[in-house]
Coordinates of C-alpha atoms and ligand atoms in Angstrom, one line a residue:
X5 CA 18.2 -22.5 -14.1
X6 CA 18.2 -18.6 -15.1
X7 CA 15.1 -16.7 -15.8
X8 CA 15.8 -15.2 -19.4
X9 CA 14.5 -11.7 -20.0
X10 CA 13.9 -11.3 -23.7
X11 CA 15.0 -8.0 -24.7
X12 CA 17.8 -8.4 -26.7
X13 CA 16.6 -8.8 -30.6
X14 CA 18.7 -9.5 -32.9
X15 CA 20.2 -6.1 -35.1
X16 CA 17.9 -6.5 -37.9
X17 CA 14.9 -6.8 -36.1
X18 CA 16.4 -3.8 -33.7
X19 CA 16.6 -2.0 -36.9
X20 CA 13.5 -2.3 -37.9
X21 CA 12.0 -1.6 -34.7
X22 CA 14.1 1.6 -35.0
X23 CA 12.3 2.2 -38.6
X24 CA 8.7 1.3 -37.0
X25 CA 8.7 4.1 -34.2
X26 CA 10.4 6.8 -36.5
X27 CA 7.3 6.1 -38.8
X28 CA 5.2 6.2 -35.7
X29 CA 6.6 9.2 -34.1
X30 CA 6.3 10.9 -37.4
X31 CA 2.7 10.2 -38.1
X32 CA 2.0 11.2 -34.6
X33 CA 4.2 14.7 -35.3
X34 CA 1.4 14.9 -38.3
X35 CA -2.0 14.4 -36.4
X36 CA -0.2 17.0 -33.3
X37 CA 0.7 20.0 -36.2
X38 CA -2.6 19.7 -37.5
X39 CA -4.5 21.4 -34.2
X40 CA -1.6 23.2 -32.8
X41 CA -3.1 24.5 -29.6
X42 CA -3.6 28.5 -30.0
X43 CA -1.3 29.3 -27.2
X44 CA 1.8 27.7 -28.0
X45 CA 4.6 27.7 -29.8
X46 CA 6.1 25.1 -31.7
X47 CA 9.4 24.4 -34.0
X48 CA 9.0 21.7 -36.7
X49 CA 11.8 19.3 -34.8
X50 CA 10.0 19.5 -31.2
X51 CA 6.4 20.1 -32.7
X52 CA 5.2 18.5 -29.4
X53 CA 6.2 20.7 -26.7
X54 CA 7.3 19.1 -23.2
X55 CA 4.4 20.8 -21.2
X56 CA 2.4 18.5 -23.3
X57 CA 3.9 15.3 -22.6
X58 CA 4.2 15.8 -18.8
X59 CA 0.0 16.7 -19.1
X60 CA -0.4 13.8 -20.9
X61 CA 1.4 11.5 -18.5
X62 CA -0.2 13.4 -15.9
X63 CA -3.6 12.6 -17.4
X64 CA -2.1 8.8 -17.9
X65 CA -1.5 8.7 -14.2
X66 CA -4.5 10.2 -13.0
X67 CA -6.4 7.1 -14.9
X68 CA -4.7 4.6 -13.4
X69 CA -5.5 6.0 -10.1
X70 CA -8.8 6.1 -10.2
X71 CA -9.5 2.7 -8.5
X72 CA -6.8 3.5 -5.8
X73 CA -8.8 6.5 -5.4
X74 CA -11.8 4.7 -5.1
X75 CA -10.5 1.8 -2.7
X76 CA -9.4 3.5 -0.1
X77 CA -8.1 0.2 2.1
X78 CA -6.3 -2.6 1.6
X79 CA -5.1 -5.5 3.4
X80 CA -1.0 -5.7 3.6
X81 CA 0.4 -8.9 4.2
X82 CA 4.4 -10.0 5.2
X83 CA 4.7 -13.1 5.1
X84 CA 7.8 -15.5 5.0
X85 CA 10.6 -17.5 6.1
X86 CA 10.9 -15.1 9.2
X87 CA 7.5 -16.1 10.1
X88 CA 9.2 -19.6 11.4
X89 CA 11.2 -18.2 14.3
X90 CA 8.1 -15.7 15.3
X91 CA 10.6 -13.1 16.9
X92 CA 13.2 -16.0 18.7
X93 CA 16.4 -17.0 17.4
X94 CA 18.3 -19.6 19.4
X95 CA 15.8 -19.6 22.7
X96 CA 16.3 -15.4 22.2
X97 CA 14.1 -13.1 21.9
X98 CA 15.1 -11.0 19.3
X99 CA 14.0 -7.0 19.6
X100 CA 12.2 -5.3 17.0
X101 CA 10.2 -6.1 13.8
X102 CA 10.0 -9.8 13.3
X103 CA 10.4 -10.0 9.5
X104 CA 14.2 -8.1 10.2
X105 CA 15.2 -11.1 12.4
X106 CA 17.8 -12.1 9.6
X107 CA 19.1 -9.0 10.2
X108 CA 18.3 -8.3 13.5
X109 CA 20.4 -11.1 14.8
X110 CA 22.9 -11.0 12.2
X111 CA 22.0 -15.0 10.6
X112 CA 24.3 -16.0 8.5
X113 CA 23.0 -17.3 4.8
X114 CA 23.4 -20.9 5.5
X115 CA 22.0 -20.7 8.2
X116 CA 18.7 -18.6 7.8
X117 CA 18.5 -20.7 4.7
X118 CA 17.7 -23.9 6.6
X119 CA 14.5 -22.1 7.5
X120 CA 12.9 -23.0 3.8
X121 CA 13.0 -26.7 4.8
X122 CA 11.0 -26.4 7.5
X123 CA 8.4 -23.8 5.6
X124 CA 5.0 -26.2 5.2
X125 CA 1.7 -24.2 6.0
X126 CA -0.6 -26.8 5.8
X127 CA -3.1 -24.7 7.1
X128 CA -2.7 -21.6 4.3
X129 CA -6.0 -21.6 2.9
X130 CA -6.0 -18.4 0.2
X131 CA -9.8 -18.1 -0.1
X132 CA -9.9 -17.6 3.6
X133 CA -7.0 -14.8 3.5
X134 CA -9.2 -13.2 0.4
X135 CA -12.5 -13.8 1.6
X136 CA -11.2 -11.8 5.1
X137 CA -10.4 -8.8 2.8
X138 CA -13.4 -8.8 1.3
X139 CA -15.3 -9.4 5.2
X140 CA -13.3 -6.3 6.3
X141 CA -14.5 -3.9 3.6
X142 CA -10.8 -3.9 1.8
X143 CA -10.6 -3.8 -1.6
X144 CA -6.9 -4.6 -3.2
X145 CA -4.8 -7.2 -1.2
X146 CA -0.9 -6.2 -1.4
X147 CA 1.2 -9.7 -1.1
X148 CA 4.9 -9.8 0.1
X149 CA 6.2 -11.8 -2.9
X150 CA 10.0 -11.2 -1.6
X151 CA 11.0 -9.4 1.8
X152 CA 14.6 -8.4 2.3
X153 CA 15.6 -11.8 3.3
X154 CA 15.7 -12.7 -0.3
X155 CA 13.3 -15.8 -0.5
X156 CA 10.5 -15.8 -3.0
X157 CA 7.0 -16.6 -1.9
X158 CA 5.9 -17.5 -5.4
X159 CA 7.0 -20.0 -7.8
X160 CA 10.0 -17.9 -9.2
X161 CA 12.2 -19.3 -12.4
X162 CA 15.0 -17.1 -11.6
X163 CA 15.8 -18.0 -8.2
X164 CA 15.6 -21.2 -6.1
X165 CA 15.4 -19.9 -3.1
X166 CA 11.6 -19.9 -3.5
X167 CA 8.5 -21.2 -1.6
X168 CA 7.8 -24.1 -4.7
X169 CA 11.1 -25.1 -5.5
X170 CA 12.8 -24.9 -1.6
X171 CA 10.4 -26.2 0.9
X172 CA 9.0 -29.5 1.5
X173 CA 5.2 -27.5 0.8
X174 CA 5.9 -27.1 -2.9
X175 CA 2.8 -24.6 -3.8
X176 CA 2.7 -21.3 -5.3
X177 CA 0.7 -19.3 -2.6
X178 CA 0.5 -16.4 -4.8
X179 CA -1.3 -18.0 -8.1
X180 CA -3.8 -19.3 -5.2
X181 CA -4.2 -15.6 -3.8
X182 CA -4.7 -14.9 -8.0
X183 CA -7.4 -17.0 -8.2
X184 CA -9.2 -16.1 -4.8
X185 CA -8.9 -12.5 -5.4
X186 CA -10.5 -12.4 -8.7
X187 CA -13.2 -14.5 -7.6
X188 CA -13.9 -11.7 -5.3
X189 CA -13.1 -8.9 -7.0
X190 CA -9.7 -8.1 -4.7
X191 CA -7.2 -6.5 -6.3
X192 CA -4.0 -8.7 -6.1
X193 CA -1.1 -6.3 -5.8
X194 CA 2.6 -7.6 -5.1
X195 CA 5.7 -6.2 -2.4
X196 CA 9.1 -6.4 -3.8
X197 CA 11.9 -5.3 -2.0
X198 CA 13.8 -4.2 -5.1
X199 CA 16.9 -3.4 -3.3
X200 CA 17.7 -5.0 -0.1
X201 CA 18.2 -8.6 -0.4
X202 CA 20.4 -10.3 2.2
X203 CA 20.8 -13.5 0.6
X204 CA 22.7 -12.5 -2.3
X205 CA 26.3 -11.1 -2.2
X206 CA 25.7 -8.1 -4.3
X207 CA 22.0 -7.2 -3.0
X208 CA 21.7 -4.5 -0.4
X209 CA 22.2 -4.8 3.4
X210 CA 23.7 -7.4 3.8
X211 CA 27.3 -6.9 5.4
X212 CA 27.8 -9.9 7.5
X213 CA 28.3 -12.4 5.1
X214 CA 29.2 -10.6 1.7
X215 CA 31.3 -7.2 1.3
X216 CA 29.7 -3.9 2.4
X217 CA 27.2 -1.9 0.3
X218 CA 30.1 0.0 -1.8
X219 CA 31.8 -2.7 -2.7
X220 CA 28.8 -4.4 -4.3
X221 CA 28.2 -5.1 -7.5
X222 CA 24.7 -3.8 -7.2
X223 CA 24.0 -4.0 -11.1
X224 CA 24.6 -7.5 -11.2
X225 CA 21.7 -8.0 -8.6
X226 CA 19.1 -6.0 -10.0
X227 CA 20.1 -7.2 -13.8
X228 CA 20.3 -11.1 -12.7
X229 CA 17.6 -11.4 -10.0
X230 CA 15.7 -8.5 -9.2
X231 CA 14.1 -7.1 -12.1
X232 CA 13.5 -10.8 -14.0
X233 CA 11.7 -11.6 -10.6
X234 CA 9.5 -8.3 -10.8
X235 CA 9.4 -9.4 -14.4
X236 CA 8.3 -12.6 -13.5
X237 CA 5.5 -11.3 -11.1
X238 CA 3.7 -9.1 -14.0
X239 CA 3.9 -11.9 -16.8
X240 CA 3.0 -14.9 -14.7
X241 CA -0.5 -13.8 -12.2
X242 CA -3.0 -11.6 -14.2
X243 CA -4.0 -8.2 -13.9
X244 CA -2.0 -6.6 -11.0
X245 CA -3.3 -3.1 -9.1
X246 CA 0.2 -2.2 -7.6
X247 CA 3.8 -2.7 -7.1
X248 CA 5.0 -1.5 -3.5
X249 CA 8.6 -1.4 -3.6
X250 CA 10.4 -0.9 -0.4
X251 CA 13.7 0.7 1.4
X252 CA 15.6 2.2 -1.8
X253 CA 18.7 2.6 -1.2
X254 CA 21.4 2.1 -3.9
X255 CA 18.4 3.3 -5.9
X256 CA 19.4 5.8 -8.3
X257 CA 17.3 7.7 -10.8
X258 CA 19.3 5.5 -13.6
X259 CA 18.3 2.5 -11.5
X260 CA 14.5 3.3 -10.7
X261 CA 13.8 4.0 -14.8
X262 CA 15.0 0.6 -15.4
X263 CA 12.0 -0.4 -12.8
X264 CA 9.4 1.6 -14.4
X265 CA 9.7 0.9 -18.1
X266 CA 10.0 -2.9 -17.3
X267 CA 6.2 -2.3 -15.6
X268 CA 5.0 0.4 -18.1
X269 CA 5.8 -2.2 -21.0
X270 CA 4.1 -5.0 -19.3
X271 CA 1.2 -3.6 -17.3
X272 CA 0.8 0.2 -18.3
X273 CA -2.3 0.1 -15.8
X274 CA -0.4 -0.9 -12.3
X275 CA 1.0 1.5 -10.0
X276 CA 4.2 2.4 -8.7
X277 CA 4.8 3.2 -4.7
X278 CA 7.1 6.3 -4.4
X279 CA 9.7 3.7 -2.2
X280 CA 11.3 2.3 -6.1
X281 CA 13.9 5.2 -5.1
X282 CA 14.5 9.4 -5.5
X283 CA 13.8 10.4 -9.1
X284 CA 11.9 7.6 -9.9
X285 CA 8.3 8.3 -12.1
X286 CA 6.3 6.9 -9.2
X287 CA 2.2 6.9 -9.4
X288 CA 1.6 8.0 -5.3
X289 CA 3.7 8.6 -2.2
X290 CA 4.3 5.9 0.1
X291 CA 4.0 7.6 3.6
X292 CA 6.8 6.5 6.5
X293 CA 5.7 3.6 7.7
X294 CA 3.0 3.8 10.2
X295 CA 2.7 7.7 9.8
X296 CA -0.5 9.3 8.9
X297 CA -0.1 12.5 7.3
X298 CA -1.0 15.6 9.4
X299 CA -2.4 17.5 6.4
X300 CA -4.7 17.6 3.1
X301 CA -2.7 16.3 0.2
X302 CA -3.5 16.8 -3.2
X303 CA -1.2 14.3 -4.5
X304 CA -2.2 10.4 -4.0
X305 CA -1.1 9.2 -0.7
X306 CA -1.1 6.0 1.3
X307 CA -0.3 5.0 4.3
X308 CA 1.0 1.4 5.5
X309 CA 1.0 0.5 8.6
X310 CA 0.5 -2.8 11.2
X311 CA -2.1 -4.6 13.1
X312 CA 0.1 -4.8 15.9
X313 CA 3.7 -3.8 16.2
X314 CA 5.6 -6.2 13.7
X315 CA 4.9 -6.7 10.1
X316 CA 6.4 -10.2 9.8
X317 CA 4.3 -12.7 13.0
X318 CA 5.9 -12.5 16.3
X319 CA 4.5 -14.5 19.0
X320 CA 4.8 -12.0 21.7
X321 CA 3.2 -9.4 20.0
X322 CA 0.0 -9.2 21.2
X323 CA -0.6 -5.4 20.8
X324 CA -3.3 -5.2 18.8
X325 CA -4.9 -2.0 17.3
X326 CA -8.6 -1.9 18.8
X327 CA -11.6 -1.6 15.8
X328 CA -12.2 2.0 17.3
X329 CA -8.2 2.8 16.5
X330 CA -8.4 1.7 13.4
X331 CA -11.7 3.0 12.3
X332 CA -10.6 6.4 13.0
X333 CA -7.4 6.3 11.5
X334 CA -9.3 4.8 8.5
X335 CA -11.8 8.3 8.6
X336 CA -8.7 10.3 9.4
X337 CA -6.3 9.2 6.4
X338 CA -9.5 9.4 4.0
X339 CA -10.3 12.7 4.9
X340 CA -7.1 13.9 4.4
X341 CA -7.2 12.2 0.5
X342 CA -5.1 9.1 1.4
X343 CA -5.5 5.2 1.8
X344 CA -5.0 2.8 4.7
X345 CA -3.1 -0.4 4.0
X346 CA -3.2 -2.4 6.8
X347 CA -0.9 -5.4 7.8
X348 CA -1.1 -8.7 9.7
X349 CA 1.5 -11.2 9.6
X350 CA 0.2 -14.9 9.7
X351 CA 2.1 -17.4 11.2
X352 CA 4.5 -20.0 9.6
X353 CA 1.4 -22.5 9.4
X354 CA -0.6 -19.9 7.3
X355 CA -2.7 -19.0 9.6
X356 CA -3.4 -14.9 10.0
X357 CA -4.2 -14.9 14.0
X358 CA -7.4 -14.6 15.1
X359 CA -7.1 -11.7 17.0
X360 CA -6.1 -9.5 13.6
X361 CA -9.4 -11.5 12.2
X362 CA -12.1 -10.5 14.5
X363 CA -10.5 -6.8 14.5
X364 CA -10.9 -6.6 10.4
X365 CA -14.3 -7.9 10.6
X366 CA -15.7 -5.4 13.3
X367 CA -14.5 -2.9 10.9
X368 CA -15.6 -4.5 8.0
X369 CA -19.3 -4.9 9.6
X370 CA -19.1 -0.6 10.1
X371 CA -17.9 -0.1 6.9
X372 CA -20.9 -2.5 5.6
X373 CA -23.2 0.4 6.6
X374 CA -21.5 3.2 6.0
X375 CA -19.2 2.6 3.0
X376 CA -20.5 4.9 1.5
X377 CA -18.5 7.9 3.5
X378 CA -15.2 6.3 2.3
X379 CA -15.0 4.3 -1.0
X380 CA -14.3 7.1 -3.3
X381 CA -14.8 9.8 -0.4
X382 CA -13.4 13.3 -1.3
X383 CA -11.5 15.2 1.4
X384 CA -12.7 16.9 4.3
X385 CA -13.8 20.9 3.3
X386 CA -12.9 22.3 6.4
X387 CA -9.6 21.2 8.2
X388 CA -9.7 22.9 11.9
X389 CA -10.9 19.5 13.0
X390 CA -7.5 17.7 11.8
X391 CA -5.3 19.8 14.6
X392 CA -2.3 22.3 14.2
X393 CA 1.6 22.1 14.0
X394 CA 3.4 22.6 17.6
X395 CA 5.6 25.7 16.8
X396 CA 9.3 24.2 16.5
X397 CA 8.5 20.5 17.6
X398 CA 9.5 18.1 14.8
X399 CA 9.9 14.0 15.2
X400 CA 13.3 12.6 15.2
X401 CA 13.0 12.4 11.4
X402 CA 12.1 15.8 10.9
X403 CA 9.1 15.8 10.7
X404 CA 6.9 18.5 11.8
X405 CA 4.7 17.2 14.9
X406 CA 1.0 18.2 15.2
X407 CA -1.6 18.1 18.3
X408 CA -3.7 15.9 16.7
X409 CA -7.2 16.6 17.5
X410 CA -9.8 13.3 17.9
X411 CA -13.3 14.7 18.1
X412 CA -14.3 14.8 14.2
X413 CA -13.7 14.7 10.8
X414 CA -15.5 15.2 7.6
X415 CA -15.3 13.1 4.3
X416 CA -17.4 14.1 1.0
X417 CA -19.5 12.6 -2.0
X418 CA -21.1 14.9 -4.6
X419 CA -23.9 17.1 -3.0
X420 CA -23.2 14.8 0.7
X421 CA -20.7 16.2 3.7
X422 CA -20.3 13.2 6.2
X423 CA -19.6 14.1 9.8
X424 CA -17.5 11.5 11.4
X425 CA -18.2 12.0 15.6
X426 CA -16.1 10.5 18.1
X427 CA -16.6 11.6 21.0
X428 CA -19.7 10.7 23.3
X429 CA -21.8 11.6 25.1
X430 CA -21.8 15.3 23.8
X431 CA -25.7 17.4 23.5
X432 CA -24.5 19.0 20.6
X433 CA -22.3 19.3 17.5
X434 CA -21.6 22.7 16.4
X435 CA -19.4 23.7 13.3
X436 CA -18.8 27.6 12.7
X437 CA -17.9 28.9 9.1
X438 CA -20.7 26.4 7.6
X439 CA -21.6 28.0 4.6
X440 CA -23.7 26.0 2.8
X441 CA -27.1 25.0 2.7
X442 CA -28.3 21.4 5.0
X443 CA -31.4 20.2 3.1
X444 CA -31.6 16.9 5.6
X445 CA -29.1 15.1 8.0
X446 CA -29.8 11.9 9.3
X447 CA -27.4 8.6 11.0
X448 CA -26.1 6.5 8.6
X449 CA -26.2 4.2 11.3
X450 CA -30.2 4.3 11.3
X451 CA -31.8 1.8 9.2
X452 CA -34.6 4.2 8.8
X453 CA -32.7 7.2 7.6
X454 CA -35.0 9.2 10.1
X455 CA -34.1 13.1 9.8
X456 CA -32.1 14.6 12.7
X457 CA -33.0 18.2 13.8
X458 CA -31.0 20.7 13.1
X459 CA -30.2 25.0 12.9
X460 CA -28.7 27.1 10.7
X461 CA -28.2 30.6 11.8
X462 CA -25.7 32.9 9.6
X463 CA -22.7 30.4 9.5
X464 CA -23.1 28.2 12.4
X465 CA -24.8 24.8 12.1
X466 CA -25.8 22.7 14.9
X467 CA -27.0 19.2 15.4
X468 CA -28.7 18.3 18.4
X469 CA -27.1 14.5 19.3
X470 CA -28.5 11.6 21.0
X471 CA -27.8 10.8 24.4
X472 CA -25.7 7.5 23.0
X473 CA -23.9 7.5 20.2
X474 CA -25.9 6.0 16.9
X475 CA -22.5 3.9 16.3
X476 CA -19.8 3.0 18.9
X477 CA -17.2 2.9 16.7
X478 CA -18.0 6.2 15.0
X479 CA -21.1 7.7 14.0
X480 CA -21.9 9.4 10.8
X481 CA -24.0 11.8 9.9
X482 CA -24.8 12.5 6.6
X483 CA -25.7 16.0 5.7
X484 CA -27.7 16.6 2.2
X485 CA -26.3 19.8 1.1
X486 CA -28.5 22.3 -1.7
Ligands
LIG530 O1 7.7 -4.7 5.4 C1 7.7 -3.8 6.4 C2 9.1 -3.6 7.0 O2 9.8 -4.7 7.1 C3 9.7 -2.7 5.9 N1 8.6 -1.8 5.5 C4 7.3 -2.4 6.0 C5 6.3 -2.3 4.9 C6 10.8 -2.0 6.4 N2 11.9 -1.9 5.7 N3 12.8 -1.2 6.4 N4 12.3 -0.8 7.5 C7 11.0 -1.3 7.6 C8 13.0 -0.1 8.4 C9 14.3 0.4 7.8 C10 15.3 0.9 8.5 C11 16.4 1.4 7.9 FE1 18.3 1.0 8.3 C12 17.0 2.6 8.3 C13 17.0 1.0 6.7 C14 18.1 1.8 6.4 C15 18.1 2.8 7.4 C16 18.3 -0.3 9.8 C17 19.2 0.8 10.0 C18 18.8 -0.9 8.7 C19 19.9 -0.2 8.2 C20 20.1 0.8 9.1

C-alpha cells in the first residue's frame, strides 16, 4: 500500500489555479500601491519590494514563535525499535548512543527488522508520559515519530515498517500522546529524521546493505517515503508546535524547500528546527546536541540534550543528570534567550525509568514556585556572570571554548530582574554596574514574600544572604526595579 500525496491536479484545474493567484497577486499589487511607504521606491512590475517580503516573513516568524518563546522546556523523547537491545547486540555491548546500535554494530536490514516482532510495550501508558511533562514544568513534548533506523512509531500509510502495522502491539502511540497532550495543554511536536534512514536502499547512511551515499537515488526516498510520512504526521494528529528534523546531509537548499512548503501549506503555525539542512527557511537554530550556547543570542535558539548519556534506553546507562545540573542549565540556557529540550529514553516495555522520573519532578516542583523567572523570561541584562572565551582554545568542532562561570545568572520579566544564586553559603551578593533603581527584593522561594535588605550606593548593589540558601537547587531573588 503507497501513501498518495495529492498534488498533482489535473491541467485544467492547474490552470485555473494559475488564473486564481494572478487575480490574487494582482489585487494584492492594488491594496500595496495604494500606501506606498514614503521611503521607497517602487516599479509598477515589482511594486512590492523584497525588503518587504523578508519583514513580512520575518514578522510571520516571529508569531509563530511566540509560544516557543514562552515555553522555554520541553521534554524530548527517542523511542523505538533500538530500545529492544538497550545497548547489546549478540551478548555485546555496543559503545555509544543506544538509538545508533543499527549502525553502530553494522545490523543488517533483515536482521534489525526482526526487532518489530518483538516490539509490545504493554506497559506504555501515554497519559503517564504527558502527565510527567506537565509534573516537570515542560510545556511542548517533542516525539520521535521515525529515528534513523527507518521504523515508524505511528500508524504510517506509507510504510509498513511501522509500530501498528509491524508489531504484535498494533497501537498508534502517537494518536495516544495526541489525545493526552491536549488534555493537558502539552504541545505535541514530532522528530523526523528526514534524511538518514537505514532501512531503505536510497535513504542516507546506510552503506552496509545498500550502495554508498553517492550512488543513492536520494530523490526517490524523500519523494516516495519521507516527505508523505512528514505529510502524514501534519494531516493525521492535530495542531502540531514543531517539526525537529535531524542530521541533514544530502540536504540541499532544493531539497529542504520541498520540506518547508509541504509544512507551510499544511500547518503555517509549526516550526522548523534549523537541522532540515543549509539554506533551508528554518524558524530557530538547533544547537549541537548537548551544547549550551556560551553567549546571548538574539535569534531563537534551543538546545537538546539527554537525561543521561544515550538518547535511545541503554541499560547500563545509569548516569544521570542530578536536579541541581539540570536546573542550572535550565537558568543558564534561559538567560541566554534559548530553550532546554530534555530527553529520556523509555525502555522497550514503555516505561521512561524511574530514575529520569523522580529527576523531572524535583525540577518540576522548583519550577512550580518559581516559574515565573523562566516561562517567557527575557535575557540576562548583564553577561559577566555567563564567563569569557579562553584566548585560542576551540572544541574539536571548532568551537570557541569558554570558562564557564557557575555562581549566577539573571533572567527578566517587565519591571522584575531575577537573580538566580548558586553558590552557598556566601554573606553577600554584590553586582557592580547596577544601574537601576531596586524598589523591593525578596525570595521567591518564601511563601511570604518577606522583603530582603538591601544597599544601593552609586552603582553597586548588595544583598545581604542568609546563612542557608532559601532554595537548594537555586535560589531566586526577585528584584522590583522603578
Ligand atoms: O536523536 C538523537 C541522536 O540520535 C541524534 N540527534 C539526537 C537528537 C543524532 N544523530 N546523529 N548524531 C546524533 C550524531 C551524528 C554523527 C555524525 Fe556521522 C557525524 C553523522 C555524520 C557525521 C557518524 C559519523 C555517522 C556518520 C559519520
Amino acid at each position: 500500500m503507497r501513501f498518495r500525496t495529492n498534488v498533482t491536479a489535473p491541467p485544467n484545474v492547474t490552470v485555473l489555479v494559475i488564473l486564481f493567484l494572478i487575480i490574487a497577486s494582482t489585487n494584492c499589487m492594488g491594496k500595496e500601491a495604494k500606501t506606498p511607504p514614503a521611503n521607497k521606491a517602487m516599479t509598477s512590475a515589482n511594486p512590492v519590494s523584497q525588503s518587504d517580503q523578508i519583514a513580512e516573513a520575518q514578522a510571520k516568524r516571529q508569531e509563530r514563535l511566540k509560544w516557543f518563546h514562552e515555553a522555554k522546556y520541553g521534554l524530548f523523547i527517542n523511542w523505538g525499535l533500538y530500545s529492544i537491545p538497550a545497548g547489546e547486540w549478540k551478548g555485546k555491548p555496543i559503545p555509544w548512543i543506544g538509538e545508533w546500535i543499527m549502525y553502530s554494530a553494522k545490523i543488517p536490514v533483515k536482521e534489525y527488522e526482526q526487532l518489530a516482532g518483538q516490539f509490545n510495550p504493554v506497559k506504555f501508558n501515554a497519559d503517564e508520559w504527558a502527565q510527567l511533562a506537565k509534573d516537570s514544568g515542560m510545556k511542548y513534548l517533542v516525539f520521535d515519530c521515525k529515528h534513523h533506523d527507518g521504523f515508524a512509531l505511528y500508524h504510517s500509510k506509507v510504510s509498513k515498517y511501522n509500530v501498528y502495522d509491524a508489531t504484535p502491539w498494533h497501537r498508534d502511540p502517537m494518536k495516544e500522546l495526541s489525545e493526552a497532550c491536549k488534555k493537558r495543554g502539552i504541545r505535541l511536536c514530532f522528530y523526523y529524521s528526514q534524511a538518514t534512514d537505514w532501512h531503505e536502499p536510497n535513504g542516507a547512511g546506510n552503506d552496509w546493505d545498500f550502495l554508498p551515499n553517492e550512488q543513492k537515488d536520494f530523490d526517490q526516498y524523500l519523494r516516495d517515503k519521507s516527505l508523505p510520512q512528514v505529510e502524514e504526521l501534519l494531516r493525521n494528529y492535530g495542531p502540531i508546535g514543531l517539526i525537529w528534523f535531524d542530521v541533514p546531509r544530502l540536504m540541499n537548499a532544493e531539497r529542504c524547500k520541498q520540506f518547508t512548503d509541504l509544512v507551510r501549506s499544511i500547518q503555517p503555525k509549526v516550526l522548523v528546527n534549523s537541522r532540515l539542512g543549509s539554506g533551508s527557511d528554518y524558524d530557530y537554530l538547533s544547537m549541537g546536541d548537548n551544547y549550551i550556547s556560551n553567549t546571548i543570542r538574539d535569534e531563537a535558539w534551543e538546545t537538546a540534550a539527554t537525561i543521561n548519556d544515550t538518547w535511545g534506553y541503554k541499560k547500563d546507562d545509569h548516569n544521570w543528570k542530578s536536579p541541581a545540573d539540570i536546573t542550572f542549565k535550565l537558568v543558564d540556557i534561559v538567560s541566554k534567550g534559548g530553550n532546554y529540550l530534555l530527553n529520556v529514553g523509555p525502555t522497550a516495555e514503555g516505561v521512561i525509568p524511574e530514575p529520569s522520573q523522580v529527576i523531572l519532578r524535583r525540577v518540576g516542583k522548583w519550577l512550580s514556585v518559581n516559574g515565573e523567572a523562566i516561562y517567557g523570561a527575557g535575557t540576562t541584562p548583564f553577561g559577566d556572570e555567563l564567563g569569557h572565551p579562553i584566548p585560542g582554545k576551540k572544541d574539536n568542532r571548532g568551537r570557541q571554548i569558554y570558562n564557564v562561570m557557575k555562581d549566577w545568572r539573571c533572567t527578566t520579566q517587565p519591571g522584575k530582574l531575577y537573580l538566580h544564586l548558586f553558590t552557598w553559603p556566601k554573606e553577600k551578593f554584590e553586582i557592580d554596574g547596577f544601574k537601576q533603581q531596586v524598589v523591593r527584593a525578596y525570595w521567591l522561594a518564601d511563601p511570604d514574600r518577606k522583603s530582603v535588605t538591601f544597599t544601593q550606593v552609586g552603582e553597586k548593589l548588595t544583598i545581604s544572604l542568609p546563612e542557608q540558601a532559601p532554595d537548594e537547587l537555586d535560589s531566586v531573588l526577585c528584584l522590583e526595579i522603578k
